[in-house]
Amino acid sequence: LNNGVHMPLIGLGTWKSPLGKTKQAVYHAVKNAGYRLIDTANDYNNEHEIGEALKKLLDEGVVKREDLFIQSKLWNSNHKAEFVKPDLLATLKDLNLDYIDSFIIHWPQACPATGKAPAVRSNGTHAAPASEGTMFPYDPETLVYCSDNDTHFAETWTAMEKLVDEGLVKSIGLSNFNKTQIQEILRISKKHKPAILQNECHPYLQQKDLVVVLPATVDFLFYGRAENGIDASIKYHRVLLQYDDMLFGVSPFRMYLVCSQVDFCNFHGIIFQAYSPLSSKDRPAHFRKKDDPELLEDPNIRKMSKKYNKSPAQIVLHWHIAAGHAAVPKSVTPSRIEENIQVFDFQLSKEEMDVISAMNCGWRILLWPHTATHPDYPFKDELPFGHKVGSYKRPMQWLASSSSNKDGDKKEARN
């Protein structure tokens, strides 16, 4: 990472890992499969089980604390500066740890949130009327999530930086932020820059969201504001520019970058980490549409799977690594946990990488329009045509599909 901390490329994701199975999944991943990175969050409602697994691993001497990289996330209800530390302290208590290696802002928008009091796992991870104080508060009359529109992620980041100085976290980062929002964090960071950006990424959503052609190459230091309102910071880097009535050091100017989100992260020394790297087939029902594609059934992936005698999941995870991503696939099935980290013993050809590159269609799983009432909601340009802010009522319980697994491990979907 940009602060000298080392992070594994593949980790165990735990979003939707059900209670009663998470502890054993984490224990098996570390002891038997060689995982050292565990990705979690207090709204997943399973950090206490992860903490039990970590305590057992450390007590048995399977690993030392310094061998592990534990990452958690600040929940949306706790963006106010005075709520940030209580959120982390609740996570540390559940995980049985004195510090974590990475703490990232889960979403840029303070929604669902009331802004009146912090909400952590012990308050409830289910959607409920605001008076109940859970992590998913909604207005009982409108059934729309509460939104703390007075809180902006800039004040959140300043409070996050203090956690590093206090030794409670080693690194801080972002999740589900768009480029403009990341640029804002980079500008206001006083001491600690974001080390990690964890966003949804898979072959159907490759984060190729800035595309242009720029002929001239120059070296310079420049700050300005583009005409479309996107802030640009170019720091002593060779950059391709399309000149168009441009005055150096004076805005407005037009500048177009040929880069994917991963290129953007590399440019700023941020590690890009993919969540739902296998497209999260077991996502909650309110994030699923009837005509959604199934990544691991894609004929291109299946063809490569057969050629290399690897599972479709291994093909996709290898693609992530080859494309420069870190990734946190989720599973509670021992064989799949082991399989997901065994992706370094083969290599896709350039032609095969190009085939997967061509699969990109901008299909986002976790759009979560229910929170678009907040001005910092990151995916406004992807909302359906005719979308009306506040028209999405609060969904069923966020973790309804992960609180139990009635079908058992044999039918567990890939994440």
CSV table of N, CA and C in Angstrom, one decimal, residues 29 102 124 144 340:
chain,number,residue,atom,x,y,z
A,29,ALA,N,-10.3,-20.8,6.4
A,29,ALA,CA,-9.6,-20.0,5.4
A,29,ALA,C,-8.2,-19.7,5.8
A,102,SER,N,-7.0,-2.2,8.0
A,102,SER,CA,-7.6,-1.3,7.0
A,102,SER,C,-9.1,-0.9,7.5
A,124,GLY,N,-28.7,-3.4,15.9
A,124,GLY,CA,-29.6,-4.1,14.9
A,124,GLY,C,-29.1,-3.8,13.5
A,144,VAL,N,-39.3,5.4,3.4
A,144,VAL,CA,-38.1,5.8,2.7
A,144,VAL,C,-37.0,5.9,3.8
A,340,ASN,N,-10.7,-20.7,-4.4
A,340,ASN,CA,-10.6,-19.3,-4.7
A,340,ASN,C,-9.3,-18.6,-4.6
